[in-house]
């Protein structure tokens, strides 16, 4: 039986203040962020502006700056901040006993349903 | 005796004001009167008796008077006009000697009798004199009033038998250390004898006490801890030395006894009031006699006696509320301490003794003598000790008094308000804005934030006006910054604009930040952010890379590059493209290549299916469409053919473009290709404020386009023209001629020196062209040539820094460094696509 949550491994795989990527066969690649305060967030790895890989941006507070055109995206809501408009899907995530879990239904998306 | 007649007068003329008699013209007595007058100025006829023959002054500011930092006039709280304006009778220099509760009168030393309806005892405290032989000798003084200060000043002036006078201060608490500091500044040789092993042990823990002791010793004081005084030795009736129980003896021309204070309860006791350690009062500061109130250091409230100024203000408020029939009730005070020794920042509040369930959070910076400790218990802040940096003292104290739950900010608590409050604080004033209205701004004068704001709103629109109106920041001045912030907050747009700040996270400009990194010896990004009061928890995408560069430039070989603060290109050592793939440019020294390199590039293009290869404007080849996972393998293949990173992605030396020069060209005057290769070998790998391009042309025909580069060399028959500040980008700018030199070696030195000047002075993301336009070519020339040694020194700094920079970053990655950056966390294959791999 497979639970609702997908185990993606121990938290120490991600250095604080950085992100790593999680390709999903048949769905969008996911960027998993760990902030300097050790909060964890997961977003689809595509800036709403020109699809830049958010995982490669500079993380500050709970915001990531897209490497292509410096849009600031909220890690909490996926929304573009400031004057920019756009939103990237957020994948519900939890950390339990040192392991990271993503909400399975959000990871595989509609394609897998 | 006129008491009966006064009573009769009262009977005759009704309604009359109640007669309030205050015993004590000190801070507590006068403050209580001020508070009462503020509530109801018509209610009482006030008479104040003071033992000292002067008006009311701020006793806690005696230390700066002793130290020569203030004059007596500066510390007067209420001058003669205050008494006159409020119709207060001041009887100074005539202490009350008895209270007759039956007839409700007091008797002064002169015989004067004063009747009262309400009596307020504010007799303060008396210095404690340790009962050792010699305690009554001439030259043994306490540190309590202006007369004591005058005696100390006289001793300092007189000096010793052979040179400066010698002072022994018995007691290493707050008062003793302030006395010692003052005497030391007045030129005396000072020894502090303290009974306990730690200075100020009631306020400080061992670590902070040690830092304090070290600093005082560095300033020339002798600090004896664990020293138990056996005797004060006299000679001809005057003090000459202090002898300890362990036999050590210290010569003394004056001995200051500062071991502690006792509530001044003699009068109250002989009047038959309830007295324990202090005069017992209820929550409305009323003694066991309903007609008699007491306030200040002489009282004991709920078992506690206070020897600090802050509780006075709270007591006086409650007292006035009750006296004016609007009782509020005093609930005791949590106290904090600041040491008033110039140049030593020390703050302590609450309980830091540890104990069950108490957790310590400690931060130290030994190099700068900073120690911070906060104690958290049941998710609440219960104590704080700050040494070296007390900027957040008020904030901790506020948290402590309110007993707020700090679990949300616990991690950042020790870094202070700016960090702990996170993104909520967008400018430095916000820290002050976040304080509650009743938060204390000025500890010396007991002024709350609400009162300061009220004062500003009432028209005080400058620091001086605030000082003269509500007295905030008018004493020791340590809250001046807070008051200025409140002025800025309250008056809004009136704030003058300074130089442009680095980004929204700080109020400092690029130049300020660079200067302060050097001055304050800042060596890490979080440290810069802490010391310079960054308003965001970890900066933003514009200040982080800038700070990383500034630190890298300031501390070569020492600072560890922070990958998290690098733009993706510099983190992955390749150029990100619009589809998220990368392009790879290997270095081709001076634009030269060979079959082996070309074969390796061709192989890489085929092996990794690179969709495009292009010749760049900088005379090399760019391989497009490489995935981040494949980068290390691509680099390994290129490394194998002897190629290294071309840094086409960095704020760093990009290319050195050359023409073929005298080796082939019929017009060539010098070996421009050879010089280009040498320059590139010297400069590759160096991080700069922005990208940096060099070119060397072999003759004035300038085929290498040297006059639109950051540094361009144009060879001529007689040597080398060196040009700087060119740019072929958005805004084309031709170079300025910097100088002409005769030899290759000189050209190399000037190049290194110019780059270093640019590295040290330009703002991050400022190319040489705008930098030179901003500072002027003359400034650059002056920096290089005004002093004959400048070029040599700058070049030496550049070459030193390069010794840490010329390791190929590609080879490091190939060897496995930062492998995480190139690998996926995992790959998800949903069941609907494939069997789930367990």
Coordinates of N, CA and C in Angstrom, one line a residue, chain A residues 2 6 8 12-18 20-27 29 32 35-38 50-53 55-61 65 67-68 70 72 100 104 107-108 111-112, chain B residues 411-412 419-423 504 537-541 544-545 562 564-568 571-572 576-580 582 628 819-833 836:
Chain A
X2 N 0.6 2.1 -0.8 CA 1.4 3.4 -0.9 C 0.6 4.5 -0.3
X6 N 4.9 11.0 -0.4 CA 6.1 10.4 -1.1 C 7.4 10.7 -0.4
X8 N 11.0 11.4 -0.1 CA 12.1 11.8 -1.0 C 13.4 11.9 -0.3
X12 N 19.2 16.1 5.0 CA 20.6 16.5 4.9 C 21.1 16.4 3.4
X13 N 20.2 16.0 2.5 CA 20.6 16.0 1.1 C 20.6 17.4 0.6
X14 N 20.0 18.3 1.2 CA 19.9 19.7 0.7 C 20.6 20.6 1.7
X15 N 21.6 21.3 1.3 CA 22.3 22.3 2.1 C 21.3 23.5 2.3
X16 N 21.3 24.0 3.5 CA 20.4 25.1 3.8 C 20.8 26.3 2.9
X17 N 19.8 27.0 2.4 CA 20.0 28.1 1.5 C 20.1 27.7 0.0
X18 N 19.8 26.4 -0.3 CA 19.9 26.0 -1.6 C 18.7 25.1 -2.0
X20 N 17.4 21.6 -4.6 CA 17.7 20.5 -5.5 C 16.5 20.1 -6.3
X21 N 16.8 19.4 -7.3 CA 15.7 19.1 -8.3 C 15.3 17.6 -8.2
X22 N 14.0 17.4 -8.6 CA 13.4 16.1 -8.6 C 12.6 15.9 -9.9
X23 N 13.2 15.3 -10.9 CA 12.5 15.1 -12.1 C 11.4 14.1 -11.9
X24 N 10.3 14.3 -12.6 CA 9.1 13.4 -12.4 C 8.8 12.9 -13.8
X25 N 8.8 11.6 -14.0 CA 8.5 11.1 -15.4 C 7.0 11.4 -15.6
X26 N 6.8 12.1 -16.7 CA 5.4 12.3 -17.1 C 4.8 13.6 -16.5
X27 N 5.6 14.3 -15.7 CA 5.1 15.5 -15.1 C 6.2 16.5 -14.9
X29 N 9.1 18.8 -13.5 CA 10.2 18.7 -12.6 C 10.0 19.6 -11.3
X32 N 13.1 21.4 -4.8 CA 12.9 21.3 -3.4 C 13.8 22.2 -2.7
X35 N 15.5 26.6 3.2 CA 15.9 28.0 3.4 C 17.0 28.0 4.5
X36 N 17.6 29.2 4.6 CA 18.7 29.4 5.6 C 18.1 29.1 7.0
X37 N 16.8 29.3 7.2 CA 16.2 29.0 8.5 C 15.7 27.6 8.6
X38 N 16.1 26.7 7.6 CA 15.8 25.3 7.6 C 14.3 25.1 7.5
X50 N 9.4 33.1 -17.7 CA 9.9 32.5 -18.9 C 10.4 31.1 -18.6
X51 N 9.8 30.4 -17.6 CA 10.1 29.0 -17.3 C 11.6 28.8 -16.8
X52 N 12.2 29.8 -16.3 CA 13.6 29.6 -15.8 C 13.6 28.6 -14.6
X53 N 14.7 27.8 -14.5 CA 14.7 26.8 -13.4 C 14.9 27.5 -12.0
X55 N 15.1 26.3 -9.2 CA 16.1 25.6 -8.3 C 17.5 26.2 -8.4
X56 N 17.8 26.9 -9.4 CA 19.1 27.5 -9.6 C 19.2 29.0 -9.1
X57 N 18.1 29.5 -8.5 CA 18.1 30.9 -8.1 C 18.7 31.0 -6.7
X58 N 19.0 32.3 -6.3 CA 19.5 32.6 -5.0 C 18.3 32.6 -4.0
X59 N 18.4 31.8 -2.9 CA 17.3 31.7 -1.9 C 17.6 32.7 -0.8
X60 N 16.6 33.6 -0.5 CA 16.8 34.5 0.6 C 15.5 34.6 1.3
X61 N 15.5 34.5 2.7 CA 14.3 34.5 3.4 C 13.5 33.3 2.9
X65 N 15.0 33.9 -6.1 CA 15.1 34.8 -7.3 C 15.5 34.0 -8.5
X67 N 16.9 32.7 -11.8 CA 18.2 33.0 -12.4 C 18.1 33.7 -13.8
X68 N 17.0 33.6 -14.4 CA 17.0 34.2 -15.8 C 16.7 35.7 -15.8
X70 N 15.5 37.5 -12.7 CA 15.4 38.1 -11.4 C 14.0 38.3 -10.8
X72 N 11.2 37.5 -8.3 CA 11.2 37.0 -7.0 C 9.9 36.2 -6.8
X100 N 12.1 14.0 4.2 CA 11.2 14.9 3.5 C 10.1 14.1 2.7
X104 N 1.9 13.0 -2.6 CA 2.0 12.2 -3.9 C 1.1 12.7 -5.0
X107 N 2.5 15.6 -6.7 CA 3.8 15.3 -7.5 C 3.4 14.8 -8.9
X108 N 2.6 13.8 -8.9 CA 2.3 13.2 -10.2 C 1.3 14.0 -11.1
X111 N -1.5 14.3 -15.0 CA -1.1 13.3 -16.0 C -1.2 11.9 -15.4
X112 N -0.9 11.7 -14.1 CA -0.8 10.4 -13.6 C -2.1 9.9 -13.0
Chain B
X411 N 15.5 30.9 17.3 CA 16.7 30.6 16.6 C 17.5 31.9 16.3
X412 N 16.8 33.0 16.0 CA 17.5 34.2 15.7 C 17.6 35.2 16.9
X419 N 17.5 40.6 13.1 CA 17.5 39.3 12.6 C 16.2 38.6 13.0
X420 N 15.9 38.7 14.3 CA 14.8 37.8 14.8 C 13.5 38.3 14.3
X421 N 13.4 39.5 13.9 CA 12.1 40.0 13.4 C 11.9 39.7 12.0
X422 N 13.0 39.2 11.3 CA 12.9 38.8 10.0 C 12.5 39.8 9.0
X423 N 11.8 39.4 8.0 CA 11.4 40.2 6.9 C 10.4 41.3 7.2
X504 N 17.7 47.3 -0.4 CA 16.7 47.6 0.6 C 17.0 46.9 1.9
X537 N 16.5 38.8 7.2 CA 17.3 37.7 7.9 C 18.5 37.3 7.1
X538 N 18.4 37.1 5.8 CA 19.6 36.7 5.1 C 19.8 37.4 3.8
X539 N 19.5 38.7 3.8 CA 19.8 39.5 2.7 C 18.8 39.2 1.5
X540 N 19.3 39.6 0.3 CA 18.5 39.4 -0.9 C 19.4 39.0 -2.1
X541 N 18.8 38.8 -3.2 CA 19.6 38.4 -4.3 C 20.6 39.4 -4.8
X544 N 23.6 39.7 -1.4 CA 24.3 38.6 -1.0 C 25.5 38.4 -2.0
X545 N 25.4 38.4 -3.3 CA 26.5 38.3 -4.2 C 27.5 39.4 -4.0
X562 N 31.1 31.8 -0.6 CA 29.8 31.2 -0.2 C 29.0 30.9 -1.5
X564 N 26.1 29.8 -1.9 CA 24.7 30.2 -1.8 C 24.5 31.6 -2.2
X565 N 25.6 32.4 -2.2 CA 25.5 33.8 -2.5 C 26.0 34.1 -4.0
X566 N 26.1 33.0 -4.7 CA 26.6 33.2 -6.1 C 25.4 33.1 -7.1
X567 N 25.5 33.9 -8.1 CA 24.5 33.7 -9.2 C 24.8 32.3 -9.8
X568 N 23.7 31.8 -10.4 CA 23.8 30.4 -10.9 C 25.0 30.2 -11.8
X571 N 28.0 29.7 -9.8 CA 27.9 28.5 -8.9 C 28.1 27.3 -9.8
X572 N 27.6 27.3 -11.0 CA 27.8 26.1 -11.8 C 28.9 26.3 -12.9
X576 N 24.0 29.9 -17.9 CA 22.6 29.3 -18.1 C 22.0 30.0 -19.3
X577 N 21.2 29.2 -20.0 CA 20.6 29.6 -21.2 C 19.1 29.6 -21.0
X578 N 18.3 30.2 -22.0 CA 16.9 30.4 -21.7 C 16.1 29.1 -21.5
X579 N 16.7 28.0 -22.0 CA 15.9 26.7 -21.8 C 16.4 25.9 -20.5
X580 N 17.3 26.6 -19.7 CA 17.8 26.0 -18.5 C 19.0 25.1 -18.7
X582 N 23.1 24.8 -20.2 CA 24.2 25.6 -20.0 C 25.2 25.6 -21.2
X628 N 22.9 20.4 -16.7 CA 23.8 20.6 -15.5 C 24.4 19.3 -15.0
X819 N 29.4 18.1 -5.6 CA 28.7 17.2 -6.6 C 27.1 17.4 -6.5
X820 N 26.6 17.7 -5.3 CA 25.2 18.0 -5.1 C 24.6 19.0 -6.2
X821 N 25.4 20.0 -6.5 CA 24.9 21.0 -7.3 C 24.6 20.5 -8.7
X822 N 25.2 19.4 -9.1 CA 25.0 18.9 -10.4 C 24.0 17.7 -10.5
X823 N 23.7 17.1 -9.3 CA 22.8 15.9 -9.3 C 21.4 16.2 -8.9
X824 N 20.5 15.4 -9.5 CA 19.1 15.5 -9.0 C 19.0 14.8 -7.6
X825 N 18.0 15.2 -6.9 CA 17.8 14.7 -5.6 C 17.4 13.2 -5.7
X826 N 16.5 12.9 -6.7 CA 16.1 11.6 -7.0 C 15.3 11.7 -8.3
X827 N 14.7 10.7 -8.7 CA 13.8 10.8 -9.9 C 12.5 10.0 -9.5
X828 N 11.4 10.7 -9.9 CA 10.2 10.0 -9.5 C 9.6 9.4 -10.8
X829 N 9.3 8.1 -10.7 CA 8.6 7.4 -11.8 C 7.3 6.9 -11.3
X830 N 6.2 7.6 -11.6 CA 4.9 7.2 -11.1 C 4.5 5.9 -11.6
X831 N 3.7 5.1 -10.8 CA 3.3 3.8 -11.1 C 2.7 3.6 -12.4
X832 N 2.0 4.6 -12.8 CA 1.3 4.5 -14.1 C 2.2 4.5 -15.3
X833 N 3.5 4.9 -15.0 CA 4.5 4.9 -16.1 C 5.3 3.6 -16.1
X836 N 7.0 0.6 -9.7 CA 7.6 1.5 -8.7 C 8.9 0.8 -8.2

